[in-house]
Short mmCIF file of N, CA and C in Angstrom, two decimals:
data_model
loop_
_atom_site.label_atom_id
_atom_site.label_comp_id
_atom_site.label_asym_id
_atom_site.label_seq_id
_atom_site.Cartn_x
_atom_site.Cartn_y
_atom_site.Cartn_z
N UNK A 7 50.17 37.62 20.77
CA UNK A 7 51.26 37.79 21.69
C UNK A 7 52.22 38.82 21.09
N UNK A 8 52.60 40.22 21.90
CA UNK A 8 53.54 41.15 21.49
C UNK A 8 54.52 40.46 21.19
N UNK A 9 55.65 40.70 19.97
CA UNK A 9 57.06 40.97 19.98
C UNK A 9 57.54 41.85 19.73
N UNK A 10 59.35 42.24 19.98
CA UNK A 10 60.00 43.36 19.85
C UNK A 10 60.00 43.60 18.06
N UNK A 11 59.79 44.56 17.56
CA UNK A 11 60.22 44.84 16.16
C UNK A 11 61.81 44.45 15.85
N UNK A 12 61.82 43.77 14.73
CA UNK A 12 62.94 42.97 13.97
C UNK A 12 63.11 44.31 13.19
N UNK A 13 64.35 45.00 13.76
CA UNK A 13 65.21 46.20 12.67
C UNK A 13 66.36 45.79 12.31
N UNK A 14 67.11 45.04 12.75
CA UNK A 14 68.53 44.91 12.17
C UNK A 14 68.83 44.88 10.90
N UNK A 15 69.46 45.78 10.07
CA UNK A 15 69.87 45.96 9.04
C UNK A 15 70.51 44.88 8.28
N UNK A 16 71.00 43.75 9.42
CA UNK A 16 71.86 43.02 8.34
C UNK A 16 70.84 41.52 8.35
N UNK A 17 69.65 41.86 8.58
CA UNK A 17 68.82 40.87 7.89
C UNK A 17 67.64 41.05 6.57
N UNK A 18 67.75 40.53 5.92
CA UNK A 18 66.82 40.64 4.60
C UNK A 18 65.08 40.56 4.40
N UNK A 19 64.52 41.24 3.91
CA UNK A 19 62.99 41.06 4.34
C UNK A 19 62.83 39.00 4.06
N UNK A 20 63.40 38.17 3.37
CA UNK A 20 63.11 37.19 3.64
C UNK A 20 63.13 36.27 5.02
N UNK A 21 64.81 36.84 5.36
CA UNK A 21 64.81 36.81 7.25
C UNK A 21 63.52 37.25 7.73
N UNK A 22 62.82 38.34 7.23
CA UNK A 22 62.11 38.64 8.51
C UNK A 22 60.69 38.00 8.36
N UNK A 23 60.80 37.55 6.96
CA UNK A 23 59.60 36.47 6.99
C UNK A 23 59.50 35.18 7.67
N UNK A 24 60.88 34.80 7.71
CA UNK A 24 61.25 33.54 8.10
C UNK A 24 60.58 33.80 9.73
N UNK A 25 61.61 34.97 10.25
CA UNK A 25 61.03 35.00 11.64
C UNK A 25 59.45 35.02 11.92
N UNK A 26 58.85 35.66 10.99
CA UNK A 26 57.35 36.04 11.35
C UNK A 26 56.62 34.66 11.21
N UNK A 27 57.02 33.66 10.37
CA UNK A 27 56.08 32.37 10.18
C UNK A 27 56.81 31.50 11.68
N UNK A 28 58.11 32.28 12.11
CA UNK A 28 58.45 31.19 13.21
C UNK A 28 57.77 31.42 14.60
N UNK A 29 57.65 32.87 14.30
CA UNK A 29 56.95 33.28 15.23
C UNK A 29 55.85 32.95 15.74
N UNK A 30 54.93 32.82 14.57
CA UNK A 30 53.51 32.72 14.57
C UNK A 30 53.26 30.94 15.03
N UNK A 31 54.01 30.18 14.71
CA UNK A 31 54.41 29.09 14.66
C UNK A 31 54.50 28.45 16.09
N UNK A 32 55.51 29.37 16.87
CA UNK A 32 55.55 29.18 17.97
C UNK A 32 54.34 29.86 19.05
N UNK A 33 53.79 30.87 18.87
CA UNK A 33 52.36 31.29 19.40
C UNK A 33 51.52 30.58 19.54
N UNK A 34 51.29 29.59 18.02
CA UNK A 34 50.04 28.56 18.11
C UNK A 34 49.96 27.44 18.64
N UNK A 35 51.48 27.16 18.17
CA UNK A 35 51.72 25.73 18.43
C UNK A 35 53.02 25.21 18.78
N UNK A 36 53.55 25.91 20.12
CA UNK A 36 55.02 25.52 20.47
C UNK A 36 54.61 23.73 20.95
N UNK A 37 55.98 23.25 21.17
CA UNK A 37 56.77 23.22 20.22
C UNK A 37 56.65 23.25 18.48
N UNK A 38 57.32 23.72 17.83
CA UNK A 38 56.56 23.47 16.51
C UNK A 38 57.36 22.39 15.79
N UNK A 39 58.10 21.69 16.38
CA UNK A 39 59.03 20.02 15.61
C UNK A 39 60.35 21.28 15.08
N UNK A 40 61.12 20.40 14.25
CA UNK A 40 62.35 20.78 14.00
C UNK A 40 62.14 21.83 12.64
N UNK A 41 63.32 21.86 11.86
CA UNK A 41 63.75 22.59 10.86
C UNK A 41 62.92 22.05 10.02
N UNK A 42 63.24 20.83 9.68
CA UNK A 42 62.88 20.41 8.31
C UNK A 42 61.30 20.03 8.58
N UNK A 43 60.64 19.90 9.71
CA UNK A 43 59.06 19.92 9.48
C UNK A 43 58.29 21.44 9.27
N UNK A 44 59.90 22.35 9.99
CA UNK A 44 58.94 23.68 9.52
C UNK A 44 58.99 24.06 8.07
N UNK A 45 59.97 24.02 7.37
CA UNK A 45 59.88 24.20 5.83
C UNK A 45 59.12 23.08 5.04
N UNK A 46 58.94 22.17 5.70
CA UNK A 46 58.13 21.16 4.59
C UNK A 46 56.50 21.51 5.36
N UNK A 47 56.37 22.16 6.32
CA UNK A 47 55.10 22.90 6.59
C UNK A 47 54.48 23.94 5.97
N UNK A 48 55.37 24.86 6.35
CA UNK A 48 54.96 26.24 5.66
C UNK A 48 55.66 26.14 4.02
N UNK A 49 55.93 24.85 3.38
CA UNK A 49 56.38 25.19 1.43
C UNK A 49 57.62 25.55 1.87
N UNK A 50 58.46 26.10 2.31
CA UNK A 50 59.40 26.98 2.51
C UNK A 50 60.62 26.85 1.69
N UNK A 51 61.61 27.45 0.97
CA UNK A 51 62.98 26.90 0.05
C UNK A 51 63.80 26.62 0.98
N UNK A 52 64.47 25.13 0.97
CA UNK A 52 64.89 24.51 2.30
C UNK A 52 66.89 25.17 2.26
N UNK A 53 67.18 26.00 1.60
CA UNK A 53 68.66 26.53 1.59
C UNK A 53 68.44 27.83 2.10
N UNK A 54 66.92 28.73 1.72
CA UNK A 54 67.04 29.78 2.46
C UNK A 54 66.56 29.94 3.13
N UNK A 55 65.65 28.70 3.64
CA UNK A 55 65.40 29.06 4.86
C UNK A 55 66.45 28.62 5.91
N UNK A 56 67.06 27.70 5.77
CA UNK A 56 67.75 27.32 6.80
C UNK A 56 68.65 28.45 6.99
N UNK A 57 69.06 29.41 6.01
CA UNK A 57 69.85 30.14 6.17
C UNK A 57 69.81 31.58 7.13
N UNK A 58 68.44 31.92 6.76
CA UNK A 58 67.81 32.88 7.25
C UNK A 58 67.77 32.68 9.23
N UNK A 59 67.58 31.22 9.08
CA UNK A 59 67.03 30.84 10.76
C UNK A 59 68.64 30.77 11.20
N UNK A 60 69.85 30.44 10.58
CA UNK A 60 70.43 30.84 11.40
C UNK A 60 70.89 31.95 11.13
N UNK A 61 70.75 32.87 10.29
CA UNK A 61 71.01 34.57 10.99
C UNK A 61 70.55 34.52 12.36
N UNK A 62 68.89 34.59 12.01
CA UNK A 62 68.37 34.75 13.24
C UNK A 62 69.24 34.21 14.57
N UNK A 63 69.00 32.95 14.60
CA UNK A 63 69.69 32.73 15.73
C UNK A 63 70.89 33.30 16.13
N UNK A 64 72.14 33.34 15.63
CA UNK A 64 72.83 33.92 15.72
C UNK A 64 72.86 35.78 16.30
N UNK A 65 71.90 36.40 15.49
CA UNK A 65 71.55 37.58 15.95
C UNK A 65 70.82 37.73 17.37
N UNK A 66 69.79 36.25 17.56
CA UNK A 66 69.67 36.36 19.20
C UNK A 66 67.90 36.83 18.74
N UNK A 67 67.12 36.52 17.49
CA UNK A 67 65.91 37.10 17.42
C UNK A 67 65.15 35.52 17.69
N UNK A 68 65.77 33.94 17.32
CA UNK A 68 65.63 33.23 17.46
C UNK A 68 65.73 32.19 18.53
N UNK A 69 65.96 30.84 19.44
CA UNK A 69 66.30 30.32 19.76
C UNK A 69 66.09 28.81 19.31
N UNK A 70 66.89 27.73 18.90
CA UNK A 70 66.47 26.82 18.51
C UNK A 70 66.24 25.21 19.72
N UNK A 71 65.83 24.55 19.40
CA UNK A 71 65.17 23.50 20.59
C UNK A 71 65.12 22.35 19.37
N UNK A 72 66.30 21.30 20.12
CA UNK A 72 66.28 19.82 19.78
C UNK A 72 65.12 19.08 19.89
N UNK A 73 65.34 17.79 19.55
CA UNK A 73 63.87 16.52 19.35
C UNK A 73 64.09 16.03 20.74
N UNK A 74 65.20 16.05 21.97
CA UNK A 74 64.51 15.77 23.37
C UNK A 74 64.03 17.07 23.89
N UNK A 75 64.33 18.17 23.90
CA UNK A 75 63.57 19.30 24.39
C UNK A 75 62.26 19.05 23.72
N UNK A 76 61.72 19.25 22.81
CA UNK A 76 60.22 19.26 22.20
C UNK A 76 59.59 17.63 22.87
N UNK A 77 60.50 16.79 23.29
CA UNK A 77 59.59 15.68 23.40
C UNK A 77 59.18 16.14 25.04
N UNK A 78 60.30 16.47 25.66
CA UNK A 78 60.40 16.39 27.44
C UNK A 78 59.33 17.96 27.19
N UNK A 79 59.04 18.65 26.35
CA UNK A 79 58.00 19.66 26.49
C UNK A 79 56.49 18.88 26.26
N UNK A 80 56.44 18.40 25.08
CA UNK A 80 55.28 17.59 24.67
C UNK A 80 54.96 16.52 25.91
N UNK A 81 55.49 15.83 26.30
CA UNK A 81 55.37 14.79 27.28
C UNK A 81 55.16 15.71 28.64
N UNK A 82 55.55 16.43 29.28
CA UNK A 82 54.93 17.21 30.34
C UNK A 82 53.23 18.16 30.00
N UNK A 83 53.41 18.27 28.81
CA UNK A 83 51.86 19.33 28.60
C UNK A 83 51.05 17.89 28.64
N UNK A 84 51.33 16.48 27.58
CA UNK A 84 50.39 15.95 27.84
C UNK A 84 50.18 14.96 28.90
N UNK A 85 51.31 14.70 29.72
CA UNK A 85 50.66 14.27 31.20
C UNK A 85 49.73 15.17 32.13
N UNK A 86 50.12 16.47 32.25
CA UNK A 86 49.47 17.58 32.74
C UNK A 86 47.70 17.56 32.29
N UNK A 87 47.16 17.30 30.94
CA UNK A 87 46.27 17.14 30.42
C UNK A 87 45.61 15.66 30.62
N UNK A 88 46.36 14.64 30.75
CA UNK A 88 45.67 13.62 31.16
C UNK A 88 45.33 13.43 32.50
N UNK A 89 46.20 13.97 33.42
CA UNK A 89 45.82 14.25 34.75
C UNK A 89 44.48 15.07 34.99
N UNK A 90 44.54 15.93 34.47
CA UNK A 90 43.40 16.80 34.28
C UNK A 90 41.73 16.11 34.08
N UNK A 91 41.91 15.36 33.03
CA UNK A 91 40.92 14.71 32.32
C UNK A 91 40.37 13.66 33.33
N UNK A 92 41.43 12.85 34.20
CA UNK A 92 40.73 11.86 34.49
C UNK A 92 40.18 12.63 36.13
N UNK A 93 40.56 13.46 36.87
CA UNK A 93 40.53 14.33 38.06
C UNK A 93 38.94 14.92 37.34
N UNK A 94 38.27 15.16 36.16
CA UNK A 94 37.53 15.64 36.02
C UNK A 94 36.47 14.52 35.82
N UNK A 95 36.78 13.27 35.03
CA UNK A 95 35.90 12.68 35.37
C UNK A 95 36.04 11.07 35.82
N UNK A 96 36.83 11.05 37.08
CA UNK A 96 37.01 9.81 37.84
C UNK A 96 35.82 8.93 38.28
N UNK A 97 34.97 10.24 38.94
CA UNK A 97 33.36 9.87 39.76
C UNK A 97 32.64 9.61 38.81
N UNK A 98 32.90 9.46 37.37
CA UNK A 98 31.28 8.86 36.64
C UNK A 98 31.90 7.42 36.15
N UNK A 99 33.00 7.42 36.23
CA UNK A 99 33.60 5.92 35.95
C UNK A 99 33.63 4.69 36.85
N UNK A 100 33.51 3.29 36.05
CA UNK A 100 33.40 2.24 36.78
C UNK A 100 34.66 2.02 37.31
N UNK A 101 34.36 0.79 38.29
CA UNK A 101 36.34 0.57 38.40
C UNK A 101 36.86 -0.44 37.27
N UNK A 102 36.05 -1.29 36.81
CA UNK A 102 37.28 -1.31 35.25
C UNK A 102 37.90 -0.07 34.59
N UNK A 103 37.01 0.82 34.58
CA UNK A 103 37.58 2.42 33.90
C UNK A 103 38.70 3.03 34.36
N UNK A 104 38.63 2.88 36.04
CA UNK A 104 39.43 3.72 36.97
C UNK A 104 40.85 2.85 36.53
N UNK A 105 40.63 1.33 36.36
CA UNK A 105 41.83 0.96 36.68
C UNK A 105 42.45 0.84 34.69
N UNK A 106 41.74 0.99 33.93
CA UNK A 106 42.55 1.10 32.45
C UNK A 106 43.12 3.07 32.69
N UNK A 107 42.34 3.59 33.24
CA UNK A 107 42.84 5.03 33.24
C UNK A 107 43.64 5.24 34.26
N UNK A 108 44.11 4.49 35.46
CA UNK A 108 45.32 4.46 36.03
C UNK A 108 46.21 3.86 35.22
N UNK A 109 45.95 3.13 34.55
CA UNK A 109 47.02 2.18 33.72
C UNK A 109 47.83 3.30 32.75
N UNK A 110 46.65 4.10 31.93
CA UNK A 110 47.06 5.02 31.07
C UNK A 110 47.99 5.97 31.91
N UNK A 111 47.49 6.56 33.15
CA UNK A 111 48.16 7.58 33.61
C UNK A 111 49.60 7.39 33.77
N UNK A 112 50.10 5.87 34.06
CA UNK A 112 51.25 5.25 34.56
C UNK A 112 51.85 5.36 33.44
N UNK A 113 51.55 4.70 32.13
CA UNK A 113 52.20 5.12 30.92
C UNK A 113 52.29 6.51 30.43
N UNK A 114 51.78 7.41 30.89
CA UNK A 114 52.02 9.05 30.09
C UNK A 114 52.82 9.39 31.23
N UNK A 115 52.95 9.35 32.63
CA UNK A 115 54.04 9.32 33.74
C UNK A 115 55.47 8.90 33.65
N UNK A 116 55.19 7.72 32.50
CA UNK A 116 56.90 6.92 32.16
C UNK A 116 57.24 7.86 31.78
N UNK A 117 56.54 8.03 30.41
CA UNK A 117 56.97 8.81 29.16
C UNK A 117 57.40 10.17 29.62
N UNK A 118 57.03 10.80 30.26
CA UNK A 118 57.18 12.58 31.06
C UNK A 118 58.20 11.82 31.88
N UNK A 119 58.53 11.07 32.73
CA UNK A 119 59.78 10.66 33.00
C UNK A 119 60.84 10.30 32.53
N UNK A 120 60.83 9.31 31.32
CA UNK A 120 62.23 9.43 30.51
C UNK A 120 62.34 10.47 29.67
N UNK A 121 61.44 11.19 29.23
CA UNK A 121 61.76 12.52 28.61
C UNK A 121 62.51 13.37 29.43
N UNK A 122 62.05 13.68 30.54
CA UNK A 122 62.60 14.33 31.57
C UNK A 122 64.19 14.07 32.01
N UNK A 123 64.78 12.98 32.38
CA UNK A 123 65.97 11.87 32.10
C UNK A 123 66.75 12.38 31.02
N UNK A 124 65.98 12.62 30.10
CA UNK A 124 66.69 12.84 28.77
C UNK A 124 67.21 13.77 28.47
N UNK A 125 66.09 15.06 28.91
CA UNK A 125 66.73 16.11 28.77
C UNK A 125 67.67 16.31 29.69
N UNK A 126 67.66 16.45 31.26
CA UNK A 126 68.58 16.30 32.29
C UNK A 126 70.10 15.93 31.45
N UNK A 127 69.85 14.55 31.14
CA UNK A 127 71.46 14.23 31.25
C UNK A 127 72.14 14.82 29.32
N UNK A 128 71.04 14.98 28.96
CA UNK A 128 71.41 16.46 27.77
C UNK A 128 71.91 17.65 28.22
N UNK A 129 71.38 18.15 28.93
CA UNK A 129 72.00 19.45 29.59
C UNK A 129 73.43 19.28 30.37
N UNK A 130 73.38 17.89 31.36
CA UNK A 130 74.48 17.74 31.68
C UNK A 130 76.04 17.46 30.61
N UNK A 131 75.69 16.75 30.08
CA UNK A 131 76.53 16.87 28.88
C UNK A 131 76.95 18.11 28.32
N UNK A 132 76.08 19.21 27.91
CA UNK A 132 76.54 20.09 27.48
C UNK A 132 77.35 20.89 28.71
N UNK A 133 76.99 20.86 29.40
CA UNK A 133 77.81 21.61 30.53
C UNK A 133 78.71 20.93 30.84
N UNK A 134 79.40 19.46 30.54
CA UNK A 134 80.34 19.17 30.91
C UNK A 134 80.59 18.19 32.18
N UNK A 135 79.07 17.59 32.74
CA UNK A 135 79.38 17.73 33.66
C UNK A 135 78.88 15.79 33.73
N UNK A 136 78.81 15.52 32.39
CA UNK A 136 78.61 13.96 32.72
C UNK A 136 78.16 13.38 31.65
#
């Protein structure tokens, strides 16, 4: 996946490492969890990196995403995928099957629902508005 070239002068080639493992990070495997799973992922020195990510951010090369955003993301890809799965193979299943894999579907449906909830009245909060 293209990105824009990182020139800004007032970041350090370690900044721009930081960005390139966040980068890559996010290509493979968005969400990629918080701060501290990305430096205890990639080894990383946990003072400069944190430091580096917020240049970035600040400069606008970054954006960062809380533990209900990554969940209300995670919880929509994998309802989307379990929907998928059972739509593909409903017709070779018995109805005990049908009805433990409706059961499942109902539980990955909660879950993509209070995630969803969560983030909502997160956003509202930040805006002020409840």
């Amino acid at each position: 996946m293209p990105h824009a070239p990182v020139t800004d002068r007032r970041l350090s080639s370690a900044d721009v490492g930081v960005y390139m493992r966040c980068r890559w990070l996010t290509d493979i495997c968005a969400p990629y969890g918080d701060l501290d799973w990305l430096i205890a992922e990639l080894r990383m020195p946990d003072a400069e990196t944190r430091s580096s990510v917020r240049r970035l951010v600040e400069l606008g090369y970054l954006s960062t995403v809380g533990p209900v955003e990554v969940e209300s993301i995670t919880a929509r890809a994998v309802a989307k995928r379990v929907r998928e799965a059972i739509e593909a193979t409903i017709d070779d299943l018995t109805p005990a099957e049908r009805a433990a894999l409706a059961r499942l579907a109902d539980l990955v449906d909660r879950r993509r629902d209070r995630a969803g909830a969560a983030l909502d009245a997160q956003l509202r909060r930040e805006l002020g508005l409840g």
